[in-house]
CSV table of C-alpha atoms in Angstrom, one decimal:
chain,number,residue,atom,x,y,z
C,1,LEU,CA,123.4,117.7,115.9
C,2,PHE,CA,123.0,114.7,113.7
C,3,ASP,CA,126.7,114.0,113.7
C,4,ASN,CA,126.8,114.0,117.5
C,5,ALA,CA,127.0,110.4,118.2
C,6,THR,CA,126.8,110.7,122.0
C,7,ASP,CA,123.0,111.8,121.6
C,8,ALA,CA,122.1,108.5,119.8
C,9,THR,CA,121.2,106.9,123.3
C,10,ASP,CA,119.7,109.7,125.1
C,11,HIS,CA,116.0,109.2,125.9
C,12,ASN,CA,114.9,112.7,124.8
C,13,LEU,CA,117.3,114.5,122.4
C,14,PRO,CA,116.7,112.3,119.2
C,15,TYR,CA,113.0,112.9,119.5
C,16,LEU,CA,113.3,116.4,119.9
C,17,TYR,CA,115.7,116.6,117.0
C,18,TRP,CA,113.1,114.5,114.8
C,19,TYR,CA,110.2,117.1,115.8
C,20,ALA,CA,112.2,119.7,114.3
C,21,TRP,CA,113.4,117.9,111.4
C,22,GLU,CA,110.2,116.0,110.1
C,23,PRO,CA,108.5,119.1,108.3
C,24,VAL,CA,112.0,119.6,106.5
C,25,VAL,CA,111.8,115.8,105.3
C,26,ALA,CA,108.1,116.5,103.7
C,27,GLU,CA,109.2,119.7,101.9
C,28,SER,CA,112.4,118.3,100.5
C,29,PRO,CA,112.8,114.8,100.9
C,30,GLU,CA,115.9,114.1,98.8
C,31,SER,CA,117.9,116.6,100.4
C,32,ALA,CA,116.6,115.3,103.7
C,33,LEU,CA,117.8,111.7,102.8
C,34,LYS,CA,121.3,113.2,101.7
C,35,VAL,CA,121.8,115.1,105.2
C,36,THR,CA,120.8,112.0,107.2
C,37,ALA,CA,122.5,109.3,105.0
C,38,THR,CA,125.9,109.8,107.4
C,39,THR,CA,124.0,110.9,110.5
C,40,LYS,CA,125.5,109.2,113.7
C,41,ILE,CA,121.9,109.0,115.2
C,42,PRO,CA,120.5,106.0,113.5
C,43,MET,CA,116.7,106.7,114.7
C,44,ILE,CA,116.9,110.0,112.6
C,45,ARG,CA,118.1,107.9,109.3
C,46,ASP,CA,115.3,105.4,110.2
C,47,PHE,CA,112.5,108.0,110.6
C,48,THR,CA,113.6,110.1,107.7
C,49,ALA,CA,113.3,107.0,105.3
C,50,ARG,CA,110.0,106.1,106.7
C,51,ARG,CA,108.8,109.7,106.2
C,52,VAL,CA,110.1,109.7,102.5
C,53,GLY,CA,108.4,106.5,102.1
C,54,ALA,CA,105.0,107.8,103.6
C,55,ILE,CA,104.7,110.2,100.9
C,56,GLY,CA,103.7,107.4,98.6
C,57,SER,CA,104.9,108.8,95.3
C,58,PRO,CA,106.7,106.6,92.4
C,59,GLU,CA,109.4,109.6,93.0
C,60,SER,CA,109.7,108.8,96.7
C,61,LEU,CA,110.3,105.1,96.2
C,62,ASP,CA,113.1,106.1,93.6
C,63,LEU,CA,114.7,108.0,96.1
C,64,LEU,CA,114.5,105.5,98.8
C,65,VAL,CA,115.8,102.7,96.4
C,66,LYS,CA,118.8,105.3,95.2
C,67,TYR,CA,119.9,105.6,98.8
C,68,LEU,CA,119.6,101.9,99.5
C,69,GLY,CA,121.9,101.2,96.6
C,70,SER,CA,124.4,103.7,98.3
C,71,ALA,CA,124.2,102.3,101.8
C,72,LYS,CA,127.7,100.9,102.7
C,73,ILE,CA,126.7,98.7,106.1
C,74,GLU,CA,123.6,96.4,106.8
C,75,PRO,CA,122.1,98.8,109.7
C,76,GLU,CA,121.7,101.5,106.8
C,77,ARG,CA,120.6,99.2,104.2
C,78,LEU,CA,117.8,97.9,106.8
C,79,SER,CA,116.8,101.6,107.3
C,80,TYR,CA,115.9,101.8,103.7
C,81,LEU,CA,114.4,98.5,103.3
C,82,ASN,CA,112.3,98.8,106.2
C,83,ALA,CA,111.0,102.1,105.0
C,84,LEU,CA,110.2,100.7,101.3
C,85,SER,CA,108.3,97.8,102.9
C,86,GLU,CA,106.3,100.1,105.0
C,87,ALA,CA,105.6,102.2,101.9
C,88,VAL,CA,104.5,99.5,99.9
C,89,ARG,CA,102.5,97.6,102.4
C,90,GLY,CA,98.8,96.3,101.4
C,91,LYS,CA,99.8,97.6,98.0
C,92,ARG,CA,100.2,94.8,94.8
C,93,LYS,CA,102.1,94.9,91.9
C,94,LEU,CA,103.6,98.5,92.1
C,95,ALA,CA,105.8,99.6,89.1
C,96,MET,CA,109.2,98.8,89.7
C,97,PRO,CA,111.4,101.7,91.0
C,98,LYS,CA,114.5,103.0,88.9
C,99,GLY,CA,117.7,101.3,89.5
C,100,TRP,CA,115.8,98.2,91.7
C,101,ILE,CA,117.3,95.5,89.3
C,102,GLU,CA,120.7,96.6,90.3
C,103,VAL,CA,120.1,97.2,93.7
C,104,PHE,CA,118.4,93.7,94.2
C,105,THR,CA,121.2,91.9,92.9
C,106,GLU,CA,123.5,93.5,95.4
C,107,LEU,CA,121.0,92.9,98.4
C,108,GLN,CA,121.0,89.1,97.7
C,109,LYS,CA,124.6,89.1,98.4
C,110,SER,CA,124.3,90.4,101.8
C,111,SER,CA,125.4,88.2,105.0
C,112,LEU,CA,122.3,89.0,106.8
C,113,PRO,CA,119.1,87.3,106.1
C,114,SER,CA,116.9,89.6,107.0
C,115,VAL,CA,118.4,92.0,104.3
C,116,ARG,CA,117.9,89.2,101.5
C,117,ASN,CA,114.4,88.2,102.7
C,118,SER,CA,113.2,91.9,102.8
C,119,ALA,CA,114.6,92.4,99.4
C,120,LEU,CA,112.7,89.5,98.0
C,121,ALA,CA,109.5,90.6,99.5
C,122,LEU,CA,110.2,93.9,97.9
C,123,ALA,CA,111.0,92.2,94.6
C,124,VAL,CA,107.8,90.2,94.5
C,125,THR,CA,105.6,93.5,95.0
C,126,PHE,CA,107.6,95.0,92.2
C,127,GLY,CA,106.7,92.0,89.9
C,128,ASP,CA,109.9,90.4,89.6
C,129,THR,CA,109.1,86.9,88.3
C,130,LYS,CA,112.5,85.6,89.6
C,131,ALA,CA,111.6,86.4,93.2
C,132,PHE,CA,108.5,84.7,93.0
C,133,ALA,CA,110.3,81.4,92.2
C,134,THR,CA,113.0,82.3,94.9
C,135,LEU,CA,110.4,82.6,97.6
C,136,ARG,CA,108.7,79.3,96.5
C,137,GLU,CA,111.7,77.5,96.9
C,138,MET,CA,112.2,78.9,100.2
C,139,VAL,CA,108.8,77.5,101.4
C,140,ALA,CA,109.2,74.2,100.5
C,141,ASN,CA,112.9,74.4,101.8
C,142,LYS,CA,112.6,72.6,105.4
C,143,THR,CA,116.2,73.1,106.1
C,144,LEU,CA,115.5,76.8,106.6
C,145,ASP,CA,114.4,78.3,109.8
C,146,ALA,CA,110.6,78.6,110.2
C,147,SER,CA,110.4,82.6,110.3
C,148,ALA,CA,112.2,82.5,106.8
C,149,ARG,CA,109.8,80.2,105.4
C,150,GLN,CA,106.7,81.7,106.9
C,151,GLY,CA,108.1,85.2,105.7
C,152,ALA,CA,108.5,83.9,102.2
C,153,LEU,CA,104.8,82.4,102.0
C,154,ALA,CA,103.2,85.5,103.7
C,155,SER,CA,105.3,87.5,101.0
C,156,LEU,CA,103.7,85.5,98.3
C,157,ILE,CA,100.2,85.8,99.6
C,158,ASP,CA,100.6,89.4,99.8
C,159,ALA,CA,101.5,89.7,96.3
C,160,SER,CA,98.8,87.6,94.9
C,161,ASP,CA,101.4,85.0,93.5
C,162,PRO,CA,99.6,83.1,90.4
C,163,GLU,CA,100.4,79.7,92.0
C,164,LEU,CA,99.1,80.7,95.4
C,165,ALA,CA,96.3,78.0,95.5
C,166,ARG,CA,98.8,75.1,94.7
C,167,LEU,CA,101.2,76.4,97.0
C,168,LEU,CA,98.9,76.7,100.0
C,169,ARG,CA,97.7,73.1,99.6
C,170,SER,CA,101.1,72.0,100.3
C,171,ALA,CA,102.0,74.3,103.0
C,172,ILE,CA,99.2,73.5,105.1
C,173,GLU,CA,100.4,70.0,105.3
C,174,ASP,CA,103.4,71.3,107.0
C,175,PRO,CA,103.1,72.4,110.7
C,176,THR,CA,105.6,75.0,110.1
C,177,THR,CA,103.8,76.8,107.5
C,178,ARG,CA,100.1,75.7,108.5
C,179,VAL,CA,99.1,78.7,110.3
C,180,VAL,CA,100.2,81.4,107.6
C,181,SER,CA,98.6,78.8,105.0
C,182,ILE,CA,95.3,79.0,106.6
C,183,ARG,CA,95.5,82.9,106.8
C,184,GLY,CA,96.4,82.9,103.2
C,185,TYR,CA,93.2,80.9,102.2
C,186,ALA,CA,91.1,84.2,103.2
C,187,ALA,CA,92.9,86.0,100.1
C,188,VAL,CA,92.3,83.1,97.6
C,189,GLU,CA,89.3,81.3,96.5
C,190,ASP,CA,89.9,77.4,96.4
C,191,THR,CA,87.3,74.7,96.5
C,192,GLU,CA,89.6,72.6,98.6
C,193,ALA,CA,90.4,75.0,101.2
C,194,PRO,CA,87.5,74.3,103.5
C,195,THR,CA,88.1,70.4,103.3
C,196,LEU,CA,91.6,71.1,104.1
C,197,ILE,CA,91.4,73.5,107.0
C,198,LEU,CA,88.7,71.4,108.5
C,199,LYS,CA,91.0,68.1,108.2
C,200,HIS,CA,93.5,69.9,110.5
C,201,TYR,CA,91.3,71.7,112.7
C,202,PRO,CA,91.3,69.0,115.5
C,203,MET,CA,95.1,69.3,115.8
C,204,LEU,CA,95.3,73.1,115.9
C,205,SER,CA,95.9,75.1,119.3
C,206,PRO,CA,93.4,77.2,120.3
C,207,SER,CA,94.9,80.4,119.0
C,208,GLU,CA,95.2,78.4,115.6
C,209,LYS,CA,91.6,77.4,115.7
C,210,ARG,CA,90.8,81.1,115.9
C,211,GLU,CA,92.9,81.7,112.6
C,212,ALA,CA,90.9,78.8,110.9
C,213,LEU,CA,87.5,80.1,112.0
C,214,THR,CA,88.5,83.4,110.7
C,215,THR,CA,89.4,82.3,107.5
C,216,LEU,CA,86.3,80.0,107.0
C,217,THR,CA,84.0,82.9,107.7
C,218,SER,CA,85.8,85.0,105.1
C,219,ARG,CA,84.0,83.7,102.1
C,220,VAL,CA,80.6,82.4,101.7
C,221,LYS,CA,81.6,78.7,100.3
C,222,TYR,CA,84.0,78.6,103.0
C,223,ALA,CA,81.3,79.4,105.6
C,224,GLN,CA,78.9,76.8,104.3
C,225,ALA,CA,81.3,74.1,104.7
C,226,LEU,CA,82.0,75.3,108.4
C,227,LEU,CA,78.2,75.3,108.8
C,228,ASP,CA,77.9,72.0,107.8
C,229,ALA,CA,81.0,70.7,109.9
C,230,ILE,CA,79.1,72.2,112.7
C,231,GLY,CA,75.7,70.6,112.0
C,232,THR,CA,77.5,67.2,111.8
C,233,LYS,CA,79.6,67.9,115.0
C,234,LYS,CA,82.8,67.3,113.1
């Protein structure tokens, strides 16, 4: 059934296959990844990779990296990259999976920015210091598109970059990265944060102002500065 390409666009059949297949993935993740590596129904491969990642063990991450390394085309790589990204979301400084360094080197040669950027974000989570430096350069590079720079900054925030406070002070001055920077200040204690956020507050859109208020109420010192600004009608 998984080799029947005509079913890939059917509204119901891929889901029916998945409902039958999911318990097998949980019981035997390596066999499941092997079977779906060549499936003609991309959704089955995507769901299988995500289910393996949801196991949450170091062994499950090792398996995803193994199949990521053997993937031949970009859609396959994205399946495993997305599964890895979901598996590590909210976690910081995880142990680096087996074979990651070699796989990461190959992924950085990809023609797709989405593949390269996802790999960089994962490398940061796995504690790769070279990836930290690359992402900092991306944040500062104004020739890159906005989504790439914003994604790079968000990845550094999630990974608690040691240089985060300095980076946020610079990023908040740039309209492209300003909102991500404001959100990031909720994750780091910086005495300059309230002053910088309130400085830009009048220029923010209504939705951006809500982001600023959320950050300013996230820490006691920030909230005190907010109350002072309200009291002085600034």
